[in-house]
């Protein structure tokens, strides 16, 4: 965590940030957040993340007392104040202190600046392992703070050398706990259409690839895929070469996956202002 954050309407020392212990974020796990990277000292795809954050606030009935222009200004000030080079910013809106300790209230906005740890180069070159998990994330189209199941379950997958999980329900896959999911078959990219967060990195991959088929994908199709990969803000694009104890395709990152990764990295450089 960097020295300065935004809380209580001001930029303050991060160590001074506080939240009421009866906030719904604490007692009910109710709140929203978003996280984006900086490339150099520039926020990457900021408008997309602001769109999602403000939409999440509306959908969760949490008042957001700051305009987009105010949020842009705060982000810029935090980047400058923390000299945030190639880091991350986390926007968090809590559920608020509710009179009945249950209904959404006026929450508290925090914006934290953080160091960023990207996956090792080995993971990009060799791919990663996912574990299947029968689960559908509640209100999946909203980036809520409720990560109880994957945080608890991560102890298990860490023991088994897995990067993350792949959620599925009734034989249909959706997403990873913190990433969107794609498969490649016969050179064509496919990605799930239901029970998913509409990831910003996913959105950019759809634009880059241009011919992605968005549809329900069965777990059986994943086993038969030529390639697979996950995408997120902090991973960009990681090849998935193993699911449970079975290899995906050749067991090595495929050419389609690595081609999209290369194009995405080029897009990042072109986006920097």
Short mmCIF file of C-alpha atoms in Angstrom, two decimals:
data_model
loop_
_atom_site.label_atom_id
_atom_site.label_comp_id
_atom_site.label_asym_id
_atom_site.label_seq_id
_atom_site.Cartn_x
_atom_site.Cartn_y
_atom_site.Cartn_z
CA UNK A 1 0.00 0.00 0.00
CA UNK A 2 1.26 3.44 -0.94
CA UNK A 3 1.54 6.29 1.61
CA UNK A 4 -1.52 8.31 0.53
CA UNK A 5 -5.14 7.35 -0.12
CA UNK A 6 -8.49 9.06 -0.58
CA UNK A 7 -10.94 8.79 2.33
CA UNK A 8 -13.35 11.09 4.17
CA UNK A 9 -13.39 13.41 1.17
CA UNK A 10 -9.67 14.11 1.24
CA UNK A 11 -6.29 12.68 0.35
CA UNK A 12 -4.86 11.50 3.66
CA UNK A 13 -2.11 9.17 4.93
CA UNK A 14 -3.20 5.62 4.14
CA UNK A 15 -2.53 4.52 7.71
CA UNK A 16 -5.18 7.01 8.89
CA UNK A 17 -8.04 5.55 6.83
CA UNK A 18 -10.82 4.09 8.98
CA UNK A 19 -14.24 2.49 8.60
CA UNK A 20 -17.04 2.11 11.14
CA UNK A 21 -17.13 -1.45 12.53
CA UNK A 22 -20.90 -1.62 11.93
CA UNK A 23 -20.56 -0.73 8.24
CA UNK A 24 -22.33 -3.28 6.03
CA UNK A 25 -19.00 -3.91 4.39
CA UNK A 26 -17.83 -5.32 7.70
CA UNK A 27 -20.90 -7.07 9.11
CA UNK A 28 -22.54 -8.23 5.85
CA UNK A 29 -19.70 -8.24 3.33
CA UNK A 30 -21.68 -5.77 1.20
CA UNK A 31 -19.79 -3.27 -0.93
CA UNK A 32 -18.30 -2.74 -4.37
CA UNK A 33 -14.81 -2.13 -5.69
CA UNK A 34 -12.82 -1.79 -8.85
CA UNK A 35 -9.12 -1.99 -9.60
CA UNK A 36 -7.13 -0.63 -12.51
CA UNK A 37 -3.48 -0.34 -13.42
CA UNK A 38 -1.27 2.57 -14.29
CA UNK A 39 1.07 2.34 -17.24
CA UNK A 40 3.85 4.75 -16.46
CA UNK A 41 1.93 7.39 -14.51
CA UNK A 42 -1.22 7.09 -16.64
CA UNK A 43 -4.36 5.21 -15.55
CA UNK A 44 -5.01 2.46 -18.09
CA UNK A 45 -8.53 2.37 -19.61
CA UNK A 46 -9.78 4.68 -16.83
CA UNK A 47 -13.09 5.57 -18.48
CA UNK A 48 -14.04 1.90 -18.78
CA UNK A 49 -13.36 1.31 -15.11
CA UNK A 50 -15.28 4.42 -14.07
CA UNK A 51 -18.22 3.22 -16.18
CA UNK A 52 -18.25 -0.12 -14.39
CA UNK A 53 -17.75 1.36 -10.92
CA UNK A 54 -20.57 3.89 -11.24
CA UNK A 55 -22.86 1.24 -12.75
CA UNK A 56 -22.05 -1.14 -9.87
CA UNK A 57 -22.95 1.59 -7.38
CA UNK A 58 -26.32 2.12 -9.05
CA UNK A 59 -27.11 -1.59 -9.21
CA UNK A 60 -26.24 -2.14 -5.55
CA UNK A 61 -28.26 0.91 -4.43
CA UNK A 62 -25.19 2.62 -2.95
CA UNK A 63 -25.10 6.41 -3.32
CA UNK A 64 -21.90 7.69 -4.94
CA UNK A 65 -21.43 11.34 -4.03
CA UNK A 66 -18.71 12.05 -6.57
CA UNK A 67 -18.98 12.87 -10.25
CA UNK A 68 -16.85 11.19 -12.88
CA UNK A 69 -14.86 14.40 -13.23
CA UNK A 70 -14.20 14.46 -9.48
CA UNK A 71 -13.11 10.82 -9.56
CA UNK A 72 -10.74 11.54 -12.45
CA UNK A 73 -9.21 14.42 -10.49
CA UNK A 74 -8.77 12.31 -7.35
CA UNK A 75 -7.13 9.53 -9.35
CA UNK A 76 -4.67 11.96 -10.95
CA UNK A 77 -3.83 13.55 -7.59
CA UNK A 78 -3.23 10.15 -6.00
CA UNK A 79 -0.95 9.04 -8.83
CA UNK A 80 1.07 12.25 -8.49
CA UNK A 81 1.11 12.26 -4.68
CA UNK A 82 2.30 8.65 -4.52
CA UNK A 83 4.55 8.90 -7.60
CA UNK A 84 2.70 5.77 -8.71
CA UNK A 85 4.70 4.27 -11.56
CA UNK A 86 3.22 1.07 -13.05
CA UNK A 87 1.05 0.44 -10.01
CA UNK A 88 -2.62 0.01 -9.26
CA UNK A 89 -5.55 1.97 -7.85
CA UNK A 90 -8.36 0.36 -5.89
CA UNK A 91 -11.72 2.15 -5.61
CA UNK A 92 -13.89 0.85 -2.77
CA UNK A 93 -17.41 1.89 -1.81
CA UNK A 94 -18.66 0.36 1.43
CA UNK A 95 -22.24 -0.63 2.20
CA UNK A 96 -22.64 2.08 4.85
CA UNK A 97 -23.93 2.09 8.40
CA UNK A 98 -27.55 0.97 8.11
CA UNK A 99 -30.29 1.68 10.66
CA UNK A 100 -31.50 -1.91 10.46
CA UNK A 101 -27.99 -3.33 9.95
CA UNK A 102 -29.13 -4.85 6.67
CA UNK A 103 -30.42 -2.41 4.04
CA UNK A 104 -27.89 -0.56 1.83
CA UNK A 105 -26.99 2.86 3.18
CA UNK A 106 -24.71 5.74 2.25
CA UNK A 107 -21.30 4.12 2.18
CA UNK A 108 -17.78 5.46 2.38
CA UNK A 109 -15.55 5.90 -0.66
CA UNK A 110 -11.90 4.91 -0.45
CA UNK A 111 -9.32 5.00 -3.23
CA UNK A 112 -6.03 3.28 -2.45
CA UNK A 113 -2.79 3.34 -4.43
CA UNK A 114 -0.91 0.06 -4.48
CA UNK A 115 2.22 -1.58 -5.76
CA UNK A 116 1.52 -4.13 -8.47
CA UNK A 117 2.76 -7.69 -8.61
CA UNK A 118 2.28 -9.29 -12.01
CA UNK A 119 2.53 -13.05 -12.64
CA UNK A 120 6.00 -14.43 -13.25
CA UNK A 121 7.24 -14.69 -16.82
CA UNK A 122 7.33 -18.47 -16.35
CA UNK A 123 3.53 -18.53 -16.06
CA UNK A 124 3.18 -16.75 -19.40
CA UNK A 125 5.64 -19.14 -21.03
CA UNK A 126 4.46 -22.41 -19.45
CA UNK A 127 0.81 -21.69 -18.63
CA UNK A 128 -1.11 -22.27 -15.42
CA UNK A 129 -3.40 -24.85 -13.85
CA UNK A 130 -7.04 -24.28 -12.87
CA UNK A 131 -9.28 -26.42 -10.70
CA UNK A 132 -12.95 -26.97 -11.52
CA UNK A 133 -15.38 -25.72 -8.88
CA UNK A 134 -19.16 -26.06 -9.01
CA UNK A 135 -20.32 -22.55 -8.19
CA UNK A 136 -21.99 -19.44 -9.62
CA UNK A 137 -20.91 -16.10 -8.20
CA UNK A 138 -23.84 -14.06 -6.81
CA UNK A 139 -24.81 -11.03 -8.94
CA UNK A 140 -21.83 -11.83 -11.13
CA UNK A 141 -22.17 -8.73 -13.31
CA UNK A 142 -21.31 -6.50 -10.32
CA UNK A 143 -17.80 -6.31 -8.88
CA UNK A 144 -18.75 -6.79 -5.25
CA UNK A 145 -16.40 -7.26 -2.32
CA UNK A 146 -17.84 -10.71 -1.59
CA UNK A 147 -14.99 -13.13 -2.28
CA UNK A 148 -15.65 -15.39 0.70
CA UNK A 149 -15.71 -18.71 -1.14
CA UNK A 150 -12.57 -18.26 -3.28
CA UNK A 151 -10.57 -16.78 -0.40
CA UNK A 152 -11.48 -19.80 1.72
CA UNK A 153 -10.97 -22.25 -1.13
CA UNK A 154 -7.63 -20.74 -2.20
CA UNK A 155 -5.86 -22.66 0.57
CA UNK A 156 -6.86 -25.85 -1.25
CA UNK A 157 -5.81 -24.78 -4.72
CA UNK A 158 -2.50 -23.37 -3.48
CA UNK A 159 -1.70 -26.79 -2.05
CA UNK A 160 -2.38 -28.35 -5.45
CA UNK A 161 -0.25 -25.86 -7.38
CA UNK A 162 -3.20 -24.21 -9.12
CA UNK A 163 -3.46 -20.56 -10.13
CA UNK A 164 -7.20 -20.34 -9.57
CA UNK A 165 -10.51 -22.11 -10.18
CA UNK A 166 -12.92 -22.40 -13.09
CA UNK A 167 -16.55 -22.03 -12.00
CA UNK A 168 -19.17 -24.25 -13.62
CA UNK A 169 -22.82 -25.07 -12.98
CA UNK A 170 -24.99 -27.74 -14.60
CA UNK A 171 -22.12 -28.54 -16.93
CA UNK A 172 -21.66 -24.96 -18.18
CA UNK A 173 -18.58 -22.89 -17.31
CA UNK A 174 -18.60 -19.19 -16.48
CA UNK A 175 -15.43 -17.58 -15.14
CA UNK A 176 -12.50 -17.86 -12.77
CA UNK A 177 -12.69 -16.28 -9.31
CA UNK A 178 -10.87 -13.14 -10.49
CA UNK A 179 -10.67 -13.56 -14.26
CA UNK A 180 -12.66 -14.11 -17.42
CA UNK A 181 -12.20 -17.35 -19.32
CA UNK A 182 -11.66 -18.19 -23.00
CA UNK A 183 -11.09 -21.29 -25.07
CA UNK A 184 -9.71 -21.68 -28.57
CA UNK A 185 -10.93 -24.38 -30.96
CA UNK A 186 -9.76 -24.68 -34.57
CA UNK A 187 -8.29 -21.20 -34.38
CA UNK A 188 -11.53 -19.55 -33.17
CA UNK A 189 -11.84 -17.93 -29.74
CA UNK A 190 -14.94 -18.60 -27.61
CA UNK A 191 -15.91 -17.08 -24.26
CA UNK A 192 -18.88 -17.60 -21.88
CA UNK A 193 -21.87 -15.27 -22.00
CA UNK A 194 -23.61 -15.87 -18.65
CA UNK A 195 -22.87 -15.51 -14.92
CA UNK A 196 -19.75 -13.46 -15.58
CA UNK A 197 -18.26 -10.10 -14.73
CA UNK A 198 -17.87 -8.04 -17.88
CA UNK A 199 -14.14 -7.57 -17.49
CA UNK A 200 -12.40 -4.55 -18.96
CA UNK A 201 -9.49 -6.68 -20.15
CA UNK A 202 -12.06 -9.08 -21.65
CA UNK A 203 -13.65 -6.15 -23.47
CA UNK A 204 -10.30 -5.13 -24.96
CA UNK A 205 -9.55 -8.71 -26.02
CA UNK A 206 -12.91 -8.86 -27.82
CA UNK A 207 -11.95 -5.69 -29.68
CA UNK A 208 -8.46 -6.95 -30.50
CA UNK A 209 -9.51 -10.41 -31.67
CA UNK A 210 -12.56 -9.24 -33.57
CA UNK A 211 -14.07 -12.68 -34.19
CA UNK A 212 -14.73 -14.04 -30.67
CA UNK A 213 -17.86 -16.16 -30.30
CA UNK A 214 -19.74 -15.29 -27.09
CA UNK A 215 -21.96 -18.19 -26.04
CA UNK A 216 -22.56 -20.87 -23.40
CA UNK A 217 -19.54 -23.18 -23.14
CA UNK A 218 -19.80 -26.62 -21.64
CA UNK A 219 -17.19 -28.14 -19.36
CA UNK A 220 -16.86 -30.96 -21.86
CA UNK A 221 -15.82 -28.44 -24.53
CA UNK A 222 -13.07 -27.12 -22.29
CA UNK A 223 -11.56 -30.58 -22.02
CA UNK A 224 -11.50 -30.77 -25.83
CA UNK A 225 -10.20 -27.24 -26.45
CA UNK A 226 -6.97 -26.60 -28.34
CA UNK A 227 -6.06 -23.68 -26.07
CA UNK A 228 -7.48 -21.82 -23.08
CA UNK A 229 -6.63 -18.64 -21.23
CA UNK A 230 -7.84 -16.29 -18.51
CA UNK A 231 -7.80 -12.50 -18.54
CA UNK A 232 -7.87 -9.83 -15.85
CA UNK A 233 -6.47 -6.44 -14.93
CA UNK A 234 -3.59 -7.86 -12.92
CA UNK A 235 -2.84 -10.86 -15.14
CA UNK A 236 -3.58 -9.38 -18.57
CA UNK A 237 -3.77 -12.80 -20.25
CA UNK A 238 -2.49 -16.07 -18.80
CA UNK A 239 -2.46 -19.31 -20.81
CA UNK A 240 -4.29 -22.18 -19.11
CA UNK A 241 -2.54 -25.43 -19.92
CA UNK A 242 -4.08 -27.72 -17.31
CA UNK A 243 -7.55 -28.17 -15.82
CA UNK A 244 -7.60 -30.41 -12.76
CA UNK A 245 -5.28 -33.28 -13.73
CA UNK A 246 -5.79 -33.05 -17.50
CA UNK A 247 -3.84 -31.07 -20.07
CA UNK A 248 -5.53 -28.53 -22.30
CA UNK A 249 -4.51 -29.12 -25.90
CA UNK A 250 -0.77 -29.80 -26.11
CA UNK A 251 -0.22 -28.71 -22.53
CA UNK A 252 1.69 -25.64 -23.76
CA UNK A 253 0.56 -22.06 -24.49
CA UNK A 254 -0.89 -21.90 -27.99
CA UNK A 255 -0.20 -19.50 -30.85
CA UNK A 256 -3.63 -17.84 -30.74
CA UNK A 257 -3.30 -17.12 -27.02
CA UNK A 258 0.20 -15.71 -27.32
CA UNK A 259 -0.78 -13.66 -30.35
CA UNK A 260 -3.59 -11.96 -28.42
CA UNK A 261 -1.21 -11.29 -25.53
CA UNK A 262 1.25 -9.61 -27.87
CA UNK A 263 -1.50 -7.44 -29.38
CA UNK A 264 -2.76 -6.46 -25.93
CA UNK A 265 0.68 -5.35 -24.79
CA UNK A 266 0.95 -3.26 -27.95
CA UNK A 267 -2.44 -1.70 -27.19
CA UNK A 268 -1.24 -0.76 -23.70
CA UNK A 269 1.72 1.14 -25.12
CA UNK A 270 -0.47 2.93 -27.64
CA UNK A 271 -2.96 3.91 -24.91
CA UNK A 272 -0.42 5.70 -22.71
CA UNK A 273 -0.84 9.47 -22.84
#
